[in-house]
Coordinates of C-alpha atoms in Angstrom, one line a residue:
M1 CA 170.2 47.0 -209.8
S2 CA 169.6 43.3 -209.0
T3 CA 171.0 40.5 -211.1
D4 CA 168.7 39.0 -213.7
G5 CA 167.0 35.9 -212.2
L6 CA 164.2 34.4 -210.3
I7 CA 163.0 34.9 -206.7
V8 CA 160.9 32.3 -205.0
V9 CA 158.7 34.3 -202.6
D10 CA 156.5 33.0 -199.8
K11 CA 153.5 35.3 -200.5
P12 CA 151.6 36.4 -197.4
G13 CA 147.9 36.5 -197.2
G14 CA 146.1 39.7 -197.9
M15 CA 148.3 40.8 -200.8
T16 CA 147.7 40.4 -204.5
S17 CA 150.4 39.0 -206.8
H18 CA 150.7 42.4 -208.3
D19 CA 151.3 43.9 -204.9
V20 CA 154.2 41.5 -204.5
V21 CA 155.6 42.5 -207.9
A22 CA 155.3 46.2 -207.0
R23 CA 157.3 45.5 -203.8
I24 CA 160.0 43.6 -205.6
R25 CA 160.3 46.4 -208.2
R26 CA 161.1 48.8 -205.3
L27 CA 163.5 46.4 -203.6
A28 CA 165.3 45.4 -206.8
R29 CA 165.3 48.9 -208.2
T30 CA 164.0 48.0 -211.6
R31 CA 160.7 48.1 -213.3
R32 CA 161.4 44.8 -215.2
V33 CA 159.7 42.4 -212.8
G34 CA 156.9 39.9 -213.3
H35 CA 155.3 36.9 -211.6
G36 CA 154.9 33.3 -212.8
G37 CA 151.3 32.5 -211.9
T38 CA 148.7 34.5 -209.9
L39 CA 147.8 33.7 -206.3
D40 CA 144.5 35.1 -205.0
P41 CA 144.9 37.6 -202.1
M42 CA 143.7 35.0 -199.5
A43 CA 146.2 32.5 -200.7
T44 CA 149.8 32.2 -199.4
G45 CA 152.9 30.4 -200.5
V46 CA 155.1 30.0 -203.6
L47 CA 155.1 32.9 -206.0
V48 CA 157.9 32.8 -208.5
I49 CA 159.1 36.3 -209.5
G50 CA 161.2 37.1 -212.5
V51 CA 163.7 40.1 -212.6
G52 CA 165.3 41.5 -215.7
R53 CA 165.9 39.1 -218.5
A54 CA 164.5 36.3 -216.4
T55 CA 161.0 37.7 -216.9
R56 CA 161.1 36.0 -220.3
L57 CA 161.2 32.6 -218.5
L58 CA 157.9 33.3 -216.7
T59 CA 155.8 32.0 -219.6
Y60 CA 157.3 28.5 -218.9
V61 CA 156.9 28.9 -215.1
I62 CA 153.2 29.8 -215.5
G63 CA 152.7 26.5 -217.5
A64 CA 154.4 24.3 -214.9
G65 CA 152.5 21.9 -212.6
K66 CA 151.7 23.2 -209.1
S67 CA 151.1 21.8 -205.6
Y68 CA 148.9 23.1 -202.8
T69 CA 147.6 22.4 -199.4
A70 CA 144.0 23.6 -198.9
T71 CA 141.0 23.5 -196.7
V72 CA 137.5 22.9 -198.1
R73 CA 134.6 24.0 -196.0
L74 CA 131.5 21.8 -196.6
G75 CA 128.1 23.2 -195.8
Q76 CA 128.5 26.7 -197.2
A77 CA 128.6 27.8 -200.8
T78 CA 129.9 31.3 -201.6
V79 CA 129.6 33.6 -204.7
T80 CA 133.4 33.3 -205.3
D81 CA 133.8 29.6 -204.3
D82 CA 136.3 30.8 -201.7
A83 CA 136.2 32.6 -198.3
E84 CA 136.5 36.0 -199.8
G85 CA 132.9 35.9 -201.2
D86 CA 129.5 36.2 -199.5
V87 CA 127.8 33.0 -198.5
I88 CA 124.9 32.3 -200.9
A89 CA 123.7 28.9 -199.5
T90 CA 124.0 26.9 -196.3
T91 CA 123.2 23.2 -195.9
P92 CA 124.1 21.4 -192.7
A93 CA 127.0 19.0 -193.5
G94 CA 127.4 17.2 -190.2
Q95 CA 125.9 14.0 -191.6
V96 CA 128.4 13.7 -194.5
T97 CA 130.6 10.7 -193.8
D98 CA 134.4 10.5 -194.3
E99 CA 133.8 7.8 -196.8
A100 CA 131.5 10.0 -198.9
I101 CA 134.1 12.8 -198.8
R102 CA 136.8 10.4 -200.0
G103 CA 134.5 9.3 -202.9
A104 CA 133.8 12.9 -203.9
L105 CA 137.5 13.7 -204.0
A106 CA 138.4 10.6 -205.9
A107 CA 135.9 11.6 -208.6
L108 CA 137.8 14.9 -209.0
T109 CA 141.2 13.2 -209.5
G110 CA 142.8 12.5 -212.8
E111 CA 142.0 14.2 -216.1
I112 CA 138.8 16.1 -215.5
D113 CA 136.7 18.7 -217.2
Q114 CA 136.6 21.6 -214.8
V115 CA 134.4 24.7 -215.0
P116 CA 136.5 27.6 -213.7
S117 CA 135.0 29.9 -211.0
A118 CA 132.8 32.6 -212.4
V119 CA 135.0 35.2 -210.6
S120 CA 138.2 34.0 -212.3
A121 CA 140.5 36.3 -214.3
I122 CA 139.5 34.5 -217.5
K123 CA 138.4 37.0 -220.2
V124 CA 134.9 36.9 -221.6
D125 CA 134.5 39.1 -224.7
G126 CA 137.6 41.1 -223.7
Q127 CA 136.6 41.6 -220.0
R128 CA 137.6 39.7 -217.0
A129 CA 134.9 37.3 -215.8
Y130 CA 135.2 38.6 -212.2
K131 CA 134.5 42.2 -213.4
R132 CA 131.3 41.0 -215.2
V133 CA 130.1 39.2 -212.0
R134 CA 130.8 42.3 -209.9
D135 CA 128.8 44.3 -212.4
G136 CA 125.8 42.0 -211.8
E137 CA 126.1 39.7 -214.8
T138 CA 125.6 36.0 -214.8
V139 CA 128.8 34.4 -216.2
E140 CA 129.0 30.8 -217.4
L141 CA 132.4 29.7 -218.4
P142 CA 133.1 26.6 -220.5
A143 CA 134.8 23.6 -218.9
R144 CA 138.5 23.1 -219.4
R145 CA 140.4 19.8 -219.4
V146 CA 142.8 19.8 -216.4
T147 CA 144.8 17.1 -214.7
V148 CA 144.7 16.5 -210.9
S149 CA 147.5 14.1 -210.5
R150 CA 147.2 13.9 -206.7
L151 CA 144.3 14.8 -204.4
E152 CA 145.1 13.4 -201.0
L153 CA 142.7 13.7 -198.0
L154 CA 144.8 14.9 -195.0
A155 CA 142.2 15.4 -192.3
V156 CA 138.4 15.8 -191.7
R157 CA 137.6 18.2 -188.9
R158 CA 134.1 18.5 -187.4
D159 CA 134.5 21.5 -185.0
S160 CA 130.9 22.7 -185.4
P161 CA 127.7 20.7 -186.1
D162 CA 126.8 22.3 -189.4
V163 CA 130.1 22.5 -191.3
V164 CA 132.9 20.1 -192.1
D165 CA 136.5 21.3 -192.8
V166 CA 138.4 19.0 -195.1
D167 CA 142.2 19.4 -195.4
I168 CA 143.6 18.3 -198.8
D169 CA 147.0 18.1 -200.6
V170 CA 146.8 18.7 -204.3
T171 CA 149.2 18.4 -207.3
C172 CA 147.7 19.5 -210.6
S173 CA 148.3 21.0 -214.0
S174 CA 148.5 24.7 -214.7
G175 CA 145.0 26.2 -215.1
T176 CA 143.4 24.0 -212.4
Y177 CA 141.3 26.0 -209.9
I178 CA 141.4 24.6 -206.3
R179 CA 138.3 26.6 -205.4
A180 CA 136.5 24.8 -208.2
I181 CA 137.5 21.5 -206.6
A182 CA 136.0 22.8 -203.3
R183 CA 132.9 23.9 -205.1
D184 CA 132.5 20.6 -207.0
A185 CA 133.1 18.4 -204.0
G186 CA 130.4 20.3 -202.1
L187 CA 128.0 20.0 -205.0
A188 CA 128.6 16.2 -205.3
L189 CA 127.9 15.8 -201.6
G190 CA 124.8 17.9 -201.8
V191 CA 125.8 20.4 -199.1
G192 CA 127.8 23.0 -201.0
G193 CA 131.4 23.9 -200.4
H194 CA 134.0 26.6 -200.7
L195 CA 137.7 27.0 -200.3
S196 CA 138.6 28.4 -196.9
A197 CA 142.4 28.3 -197.0
L198 CA 145.0 27.8 -199.7
R199 CA 148.8 27.6 -199.6
R200 CA 150.8 26.9 -202.7
T201 CA 153.7 24.6 -201.8
A202 CA 155.4 24.2 -205.2
V203 CA 155.6 25.5 -208.7
G204 CA 157.5 23.2 -211.0
G205 CA 160.6 22.4 -209.1
F206 CA 160.4 25.5 -206.9
A207 CA 159.2 24.7 -203.4
L208 CA 158.4 26.4 -200.1
A209 CA 161.7 25.2 -198.6
E210 CA 163.6 27.8 -200.7
A211 CA 160.9 30.6 -200.6
A212 CA 161.9 33.8 -199.0
A213 CA 159.5 36.0 -197.0
L214 CA 159.2 39.6 -198.1
D215 CA 160.8 40.8 -194.8
E216 CA 163.9 38.7 -195.7
L217 CA 164.0 40.3 -199.1
E218 CA 163.7 43.8 -197.5
E219 CA 166.8 43.1 -195.4
R220 CA 169.0 42.1 -198.3
A221 CA 167.7 44.6 -200.9
P222 CA 168.7 45.3 -203.6
E223 CA 170.3 41.9 -203.9
V224 CA 167.0 40.0 -203.8
V225 CA 167.5 37.5 -206.6
N226 CA 168.2 34.0 -205.2
L227 CA 168.4 32.2 -208.5
P228 CA 170.5 34.0 -211.1
L229 CA 169.3 33.5 -214.7
D230 CA 171.7 30.8 -215.6
A231 CA 171.1 28.8 -212.5
A232 CA 167.3 29.2 -212.8
A233 CA 167.3 27.9 -216.4
D234 CA 169.5 25.0 -215.4
R235 CA 167.1 24.1 -212.7
F236 CA 163.9 24.4 -214.7
F237 CA 164.8 23.0 -218.2
P238 CA 166.7 20.1 -219.6
R239 CA 170.3 21.2 -220.5
R240 CA 172.3 21.3 -223.7
D241 CA 175.9 22.6 -223.9
A242 CA 176.9 24.3 -227.2
G243 CA 180.3 24.7 -228.7
A244 CA 181.7 28.1 -229.6
D245 CA 180.5 28.0 -233.2
E246 CA 177.0 26.8 -232.2
A247 CA 176.8 29.4 -229.5
K248 CA 177.6 32.2 -232.0
V249 CA 174.9 30.9 -234.4
L250 CA 172.3 30.5 -231.7
S251 CA 173.0 33.9 -230.0
H252 CA 172.1 35.5 -233.3
G253 CA 168.8 33.6 -233.6
G254 CA 170.1 30.9 -236.0
P255 CA 169.1 27.2 -235.8
L256 CA 171.3 24.3 -234.6
D257 CA 171.4 20.7 -235.5
P258 CA 168.9 18.7 -233.3
A259 CA 170.2 16.9 -230.3
G260 CA 167.1 14.7 -229.7
I261 CA 166.2 16.4 -226.5
L262 CA 162.5 16.8 -225.7
G263 CA 162.0 20.5 -225.5
P264 CA 161.8 23.2 -224.6
Y265 CA 165.4 23.0 -223.2
A266 CA 168.1 25.5 -222.2
V267 CA 171.3 25.8 -224.3
F268 CA 174.4 27.1 -222.6
G269 CA 177.6 28.4 -224.1
P270 CA 181.2 27.3 -223.5
D271 CA 181.5 29.9 -220.7
G272 CA 178.4 28.3 -218.9
G273 CA 176.2 31.3 -219.7
L274 CA 172.6 30.8 -220.9
I275 CA 172.1 31.5 -224.6
A276 CA 168.5 30.5 -225.4
I277 CA 165.5 28.4 -224.7
V278 CA 165.2 26.0 -227.7
S279 CA 162.8 23.5 -229.1
E280 CA 163.3 21.0 -231.9
R281 CA 161.0 21.0 -234.9
D282 CA 161.3 20.2 -238.6
G283 CA 164.7 18.7 -238.1
R284 CA 166.3 21.8 -236.5
A285 CA 166.8 23.1 -233.0
R286 CA 165.3 26.6 -233.0
A287 CA 165.4 29.3 -230.4
E288 CA 162.0 30.2 -228.8
I289 CA 163.7 33.0 -226.9
V290 CA 167.3 34.2 -227.0
L291 CA 168.6 35.3 -223.6
A292 CA 172.4 35.8 -224.3
P293 CA 173.4 39.4 -223.5
A294 CA 173.4 41.7 -226.5

């Protein structure tokens, strides 16, 4: 069985995130596999996979900031706000100027209230929104506050008279929908818009440069983990080193004296092994999860 740890996968198009998890379960020869943030089937790029005890780190990975390159097609609106859905409206977009496009993107930068796509995986009364839409319901989701820290215009392509393809580079908070950015830019410009391509380039500090294709992982199975648990935690969290007595207390779930580190942070024992992910509150450093082997 593979070592506990993380795998940074370059997800191919046409697969769901669950499809990738299923493949890794087979390669790693363990059922204990999960992913750190869904990518739609049409999307490619960074998908962080946890194996074994490292699946417990995924809740932090999911909450990390993310970066993408994407293409927004102006002139066509779709039911899903991306290229996987049927076109529901067309408006010739050839007259939209580069300056107007820059203005629409600028208005979607910073802290914004974003309405998620109606076909998102958000639950409405216990059922996924996309399931309700597919069943013929009209779903209106409330806006969420998200942060788009960077929304850079890379190129404007006018390869046909009625649509304009806009390539963008985005860095944003967890929970931001890039297809909602495409939809809202199209609405602001009065021509409609949808996301026609999406590639995730980073999740937290994990970037495409270290991502492995599934074919590469097939070749080295079952040794598919490229960031063992200790190294993964050291990369992702601030670090605290504990003495022998502290390590014993913490490994049994007990609190430590605070160290003044903004948490959550990783605590390592004298042997360099990861003990727990800790946060400080009420004057004590308390474990959020204990990861030391039993």
